[in-house]
XYZ file of C-alpha atoms in Angstrom:
335
model
C 119.016 65.638 107.942
C 117.273 68.060 105.554
C 113.735 67.242 104.471
C 114.804 67.680 100.842
C 117.914 66.127 99.353
C 117.952 68.561 96.428
C 116.165 71.614 95.103
C 114.520 69.255 92.618
C 112.731 67.617 95.560
C 111.314 70.988 96.532
C 110.175 71.693 92.980
C 108.394 68.338 92.919
C 106.385 69.197 96.048
C 105.057 72.318 94.333
C 103.714 70.517 91.278
C 100.647 69.136 93.086
C 99.456 71.575 95.742
C 96.111 70.999 97.488
C 93.229 73.388 96.755
C 90.896 74.821 99.406
C 87.976 72.705 100.567
C 85.140 73.392 98.112
C 82.437 72.225 100.518
C 83.709 74.473 103.305
C 83.953 77.432 100.933
C 80.378 76.939 99.755
C 79.090 76.547 103.311
C 80.912 79.703 104.452
C 79.552 81.714 101.523
C 76.038 80.479 102.202
C 76.221 81.254 105.908
C 77.687 84.698 105.274
C 74.724 85.465 103.029
C 72.267 84.713 105.848
C 73.932 86.601 108.718
C 72.080 89.416 110.462
C 73.536 92.292 108.457
C 73.035 93.908 105.065
C 74.804 92.102 102.262
C 78.469 93.130 102.182
C 78.156 95.330 105.277
C 81.326 93.869 106.843
C 83.379 94.613 103.737
C 86.654 92.742 103.461
C 86.022 90.945 106.751
C 83.485 88.820 104.896
C 85.948 87.850 102.157
C 88.687 87.120 104.687
C 86.431 84.855 106.743
C 85.259 82.912 103.700
C 88.822 82.564 102.419
C 89.951 81.284 105.823
C 87.095 78.791 106.108
C 87.983 77.374 102.708
C 91.426 76.355 103.934
C 90.644 75.290 107.486
C 87.145 73.908 107.120
C 86.037 74.969 110.597
C 86.066 78.763 110.909
C 87.940 79.238 114.177
C 91.468 80.445 114.988
C 92.941 78.880 118.103
C 96.550 77.932 117.218
C 98.299 80.751 115.326
C 102.050 80.295 114.908
C 104.742 82.902 114.231
C 108.288 81.908 113.323
C 111.108 84.438 112.938
C 114.044 83.276 110.820
C 117.464 84.915 111.197
C 120.341 84.905 108.729
C 123.430 86.904 107.845
C 124.420 88.149 104.398
C 127.784 88.495 102.739
C 126.485 91.350 100.604
C 126.375 93.463 103.787
C 130.126 93.956 103.348
C 129.270 96.440 100.593
C 127.930 98.978 103.094
C 124.287 98.484 102.119
C 122.774 98.679 105.626
C 122.610 101.339 108.310
C 123.390 98.641 110.917
C 126.354 96.233 111.210
C 125.858 92.456 110.735
C 126.381 91.683 114.436
C 122.984 93.243 115.125
C 121.340 90.090 113.726
C 122.639 87.914 116.588
C 121.966 90.665 119.106
C 118.344 90.876 118.006
C 117.980 87.087 118.174
C 119.026 87.370 121.825
C 116.453 90.124 122.255
C 113.753 87.861 120.807
C 114.778 85.113 123.229
C 114.541 87.570 126.131
C 111.076 88.704 125.059
C 112.176 92.264 124.402
C 111.311 92.801 120.730
C 108.151 94.173 119.150
C 107.219 90.775 117.754
C 107.224 89.279 121.267
C 104.569 91.751 122.354
C 102.502 91.388 119.198
C 102.596 87.582 119.302
C 101.389 87.622 122.897
C 98.569 90.056 122.118
C 97.506 87.923 119.152
C 97.571 84.682 121.133
C 100.254 83.217 118.888
C 103.205 80.996 119.671
C 106.563 82.485 118.709
C 109.624 80.547 117.628
C 112.976 81.970 116.519
C 115.280 79.988 114.236
C 118.871 81.086 113.677
C 120.413 79.893 110.440
C 124.219 79.687 110.624
C 124.678 83.258 111.836
C 128.408 82.647 112.181
C 128.561 81.693 108.499
C 127.076 84.480 106.374
C 126.025 83.764 102.836
C 128.548 84.697 100.163
C 128.533 88.205 98.710
C 126.242 87.839 95.701
C 128.116 90.554 93.818
C 131.061 88.127 93.674
C 129.333 84.773 93.287
C 126.241 82.773 94.287
C 124.987 83.607 97.777
C 124.382 79.948 98.577
C 125.474 76.542 97.441
C 122.856 73.972 96.531
C 123.440 72.391 99.946
C 122.892 75.746 101.693
C 119.657 76.321 99.796
C 118.278 72.856 100.484
C 119.187 73.124 104.168
C 117.409 76.485 104.517
C 114.301 75.350 102.631
C 114.190 72.282 104.869
C 114.594 74.329 108.046
C 111.610 76.452 107.076
C 109.559 73.424 106.099
C 110.231 71.629 109.387
C 109.487 74.701 111.497
C 105.784 74.760 110.646
C 103.474 73.146 113.188
C 101.017 70.998 111.191
C 98.392 71.744 113.868
C 98.703 75.518 113.460
C 95.638 77.225 112.013
C 97.399 80.428 110.897
C 101.064 80.816 110.028
C 103.215 83.960 109.959
C 106.837 84.060 108.814
C 109.034 86.858 110.117
C 112.711 87.586 109.536
C 115.799 89.197 110.970
C 118.920 89.734 108.917
C 121.020 92.839 108.354
C 121.092 93.487 104.610
C 118.018 91.478 103.717
C 116.101 94.328 102.066
C 118.954 94.345 99.539
C 118.493 90.622 99.056
C 114.728 91.035 98.640
C 115.217 93.835 96.122
C 117.601 91.676 94.107
C 115.135 88.755 94.069
C 112.253 91.007 93.019
C 114.300 92.640 90.270
C 115.459 89.258 89.018
C 111.969 87.761 88.886
C 109.901 90.811 87.949
C 112.311 93.021 86.008
C 112.625 96.776 86.239
C 116.229 96.833 87.399
C 117.610 97.787 90.779
C 116.123 101.286 90.780
C 112.560 99.917 90.787
C 113.086 97.826 93.906
C 115.599 99.375 96.277
C 114.603 101.434 99.296
C 116.210 102.851 102.407
C 115.565 99.745 104.503
C 116.405 100.475 108.132
C 117.403 104.048 107.349
C 120.122 104.361 104.698
C 121.433 107.776 103.736
C 121.879 108.748 100.074
C 125.396 107.331 99.880
C 124.237 104.037 101.359
C 121.330 103.919 98.938
C 123.736 104.350 96.034
C 125.870 101.467 97.339
C 122.729 99.349 97.656
C 121.739 100.121 94.066
C 125.217 99.250 92.848
C 125.224 95.952 94.757
C 121.865 94.863 93.333
C 122.927 95.855 89.820
C 126.183 93.917 90.195
C 124.292 90.867 91.455
C 121.857 90.981 88.553
C 124.704 91.218 86.048
C 126.716 88.420 87.616
C 123.768 86.030 87.813
C 121.968 87.025 84.611
C 121.957 83.420 83.412
C 119.791 82.329 86.374
C 117.015 84.918 86.071
C 114.549 82.548 84.431
C 114.651 80.037 87.308
C 113.066 81.159 90.608
C 114.950 78.656 92.770
C 118.269 79.564 91.170
C 117.468 83.227 91.774
C 116.821 82.362 95.423
C 120.102 80.434 95.639
C 122.262 83.032 93.899
C 120.720 86.250 95.241
C 118.866 85.165 98.371
C 119.683 84.365 101.966
C 119.121 81.536 104.385
C 116.270 83.247 106.250
C 114.569 84.175 102.969
C 114.832 80.598 101.712
C 113.538 79.321 105.044
C 110.463 81.536 104.674
C 109.935 80.135 101.176
C 110.084 76.606 102.568
C 107.754 77.434 105.453
C 105.106 79.088 103.289
C 105.203 76.082 100.972
C 104.753 73.677 103.904
C 101.791 75.723 105.117
C 100.186 75.306 101.692
C 100.675 71.545 101.749
C 99.077 71.451 105.223
C 96.287 73.880 104.125
C 97.330 76.371 106.811
C 96.362 79.972 105.966
C 99.319 82.362 105.865
C 99.471 86.083 106.628
C 102.359 87.569 104.685
C 104.472 90.242 106.330
C 106.469 92.944 104.547
C 108.801 93.342 101.594
C 111.264 90.600 102.533
C 108.612 88.009 103.334
C 106.800 88.852 100.104
C 110.034 88.398 98.122
C 110.310 84.904 99.616
C 106.669 84.286 98.685
C 107.292 85.552 95.146
C 109.616 82.601 94.551
C 106.708 80.244 95.256
C 104.341 82.162 93.004
C 106.835 81.988 90.162
C 107.255 78.243 90.688
C 103.482 77.635 90.845
C 101.028 80.337 89.770
C 98.519 79.341 92.469
C 101.170 78.732 95.112
C 100.019 81.646 97.263
C 96.267 81.064 97.179
C 96.467 80.207 100.892
C 98.065 83.577 101.737
C 96.847 87.114 102.378
C 98.946 90.261 102.780
C 99.020 91.487 106.353
C 100.094 95.032 105.654
C 101.659 97.580 103.330
C 105.057 98.596 104.672
C 107.012 101.802 104.200
C 109.646 99.993 102.127
C 109.520 101.770 98.781
C 108.726 98.834 96.517
C 106.421 96.815 98.760
C 103.267 98.088 97.046
C 104.710 97.118 93.662
C 105.546 93.659 94.957
C 102.078 93.175 96.457
C 100.561 94.135 93.110
C 102.702 91.509 91.390
C 101.506 88.943 93.935
C 97.866 90.010 93.486
C 97.495 90.770 97.206
C 95.679 93.707 98.804
C 97.068 94.536 102.270
C 94.807 94.332 105.304
C 96.589 97.186 107.111
C 98.694 100.204 106.192
C 100.367 101.627 109.296
C 103.687 102.930 108.022
C 105.657 99.994 109.463
C 109.187 99.103 108.341
C 110.373 96.804 111.109
C 110.135 93.266 109.771
C 110.109 90.441 112.356
C 106.602 89.495 111.158
C 105.253 92.550 112.962
C 102.817 93.754 110.299
C 101.372 90.284 109.793
C 101.055 89.846 113.562
C 99.078 93.090 113.743
C 96.741 91.812 111.027
C 96.107 88.568 112.936
C 93.444 90.082 115.251
C 91.643 91.452 112.194
C 91.510 87.956 110.691
C 90.374 86.577 114.042
C 87.578 89.153 114.138
C 86.487 88.249 110.616
C 86.322 84.554 111.474
C 84.499 85.256 114.752
C 81.814 87.198 112.915
C 81.234 84.417 110.412
C 81.038 81.706 113.043
C 79.460 83.639 115.924
C 76.873 85.932 114.394
C 73.309 84.666 114.174
C 71.571 84.162 110.866
C 68.275 85.922 110.223
C 66.516 82.628 110.850
C 68.373 81.883 114.084
C 67.721 85.366 115.449
C 64.116 85.597 114.296
C 64.911 88.783 112.383
C 62.998 89.626 109.227
C 65.202 89.788 106.159
C 65.135 92.870 103.958
């Protein structure tokens, strides 16, 4: 049975989200100020470590979790992807066999990796013709994401696999942030000019058809989204309730996160941006979320790969805060 019986249940969860631990934040800031280094010498590592300590209390990362969500999209029938929809299931099999990039990155980062397929044999409806999901579909996907989070995890990363989901993400961003299709579409996995034009037309058609929903983030997610996107929204929300820090991945993950931010202005305080992807509008979306990426490596893969690459950076930041000696502990004279 789904965790939520309606989208109203999910909205209710977001009305009273826990803040970071004030005592842990203050202790981390104080310790950082006494470490054997010039003030600010570790740059953003210092801010990352303090942010992490505020959510987890004890500054140590030992149980990172990555979950990749897979879904298929009816809008793909409009020729908006360079790959056919059957690639989604084929890549899920590749994940299971350990052959994808995210398998290698999860192992190198010491993270567990789970893959959740969401009705791959039943694509969402084509959002140019009607709502992508029913209320039941939306609630089921939000619940699947929510349930997938390990409450004992100390970092969470949501990845995705779904042919056509950059189109879905562009539609969600355009619906919630404005600017029209042109501001948000990109070439995804490698569209040519004709494919890009079809993608633009599909997003524009979706925005016109669902214009009445644009003021409601969950309705935008239902009408223009996908099961894997909704699952990421549910998972990131569960991580907030459990005070688990989140590293956001690329454009699609950030579109899922945008829904939370629009439902609760502080709903992403527990999240940092892992990277800036090559998807055209990702920088614009990160700016809207108020997130500065940790890395910028020209990635455009998805799967949680950029966030997984940022995980060792966060681990290093936390290790410095917890492992470095203070001036007093080391017997070093302060400047």
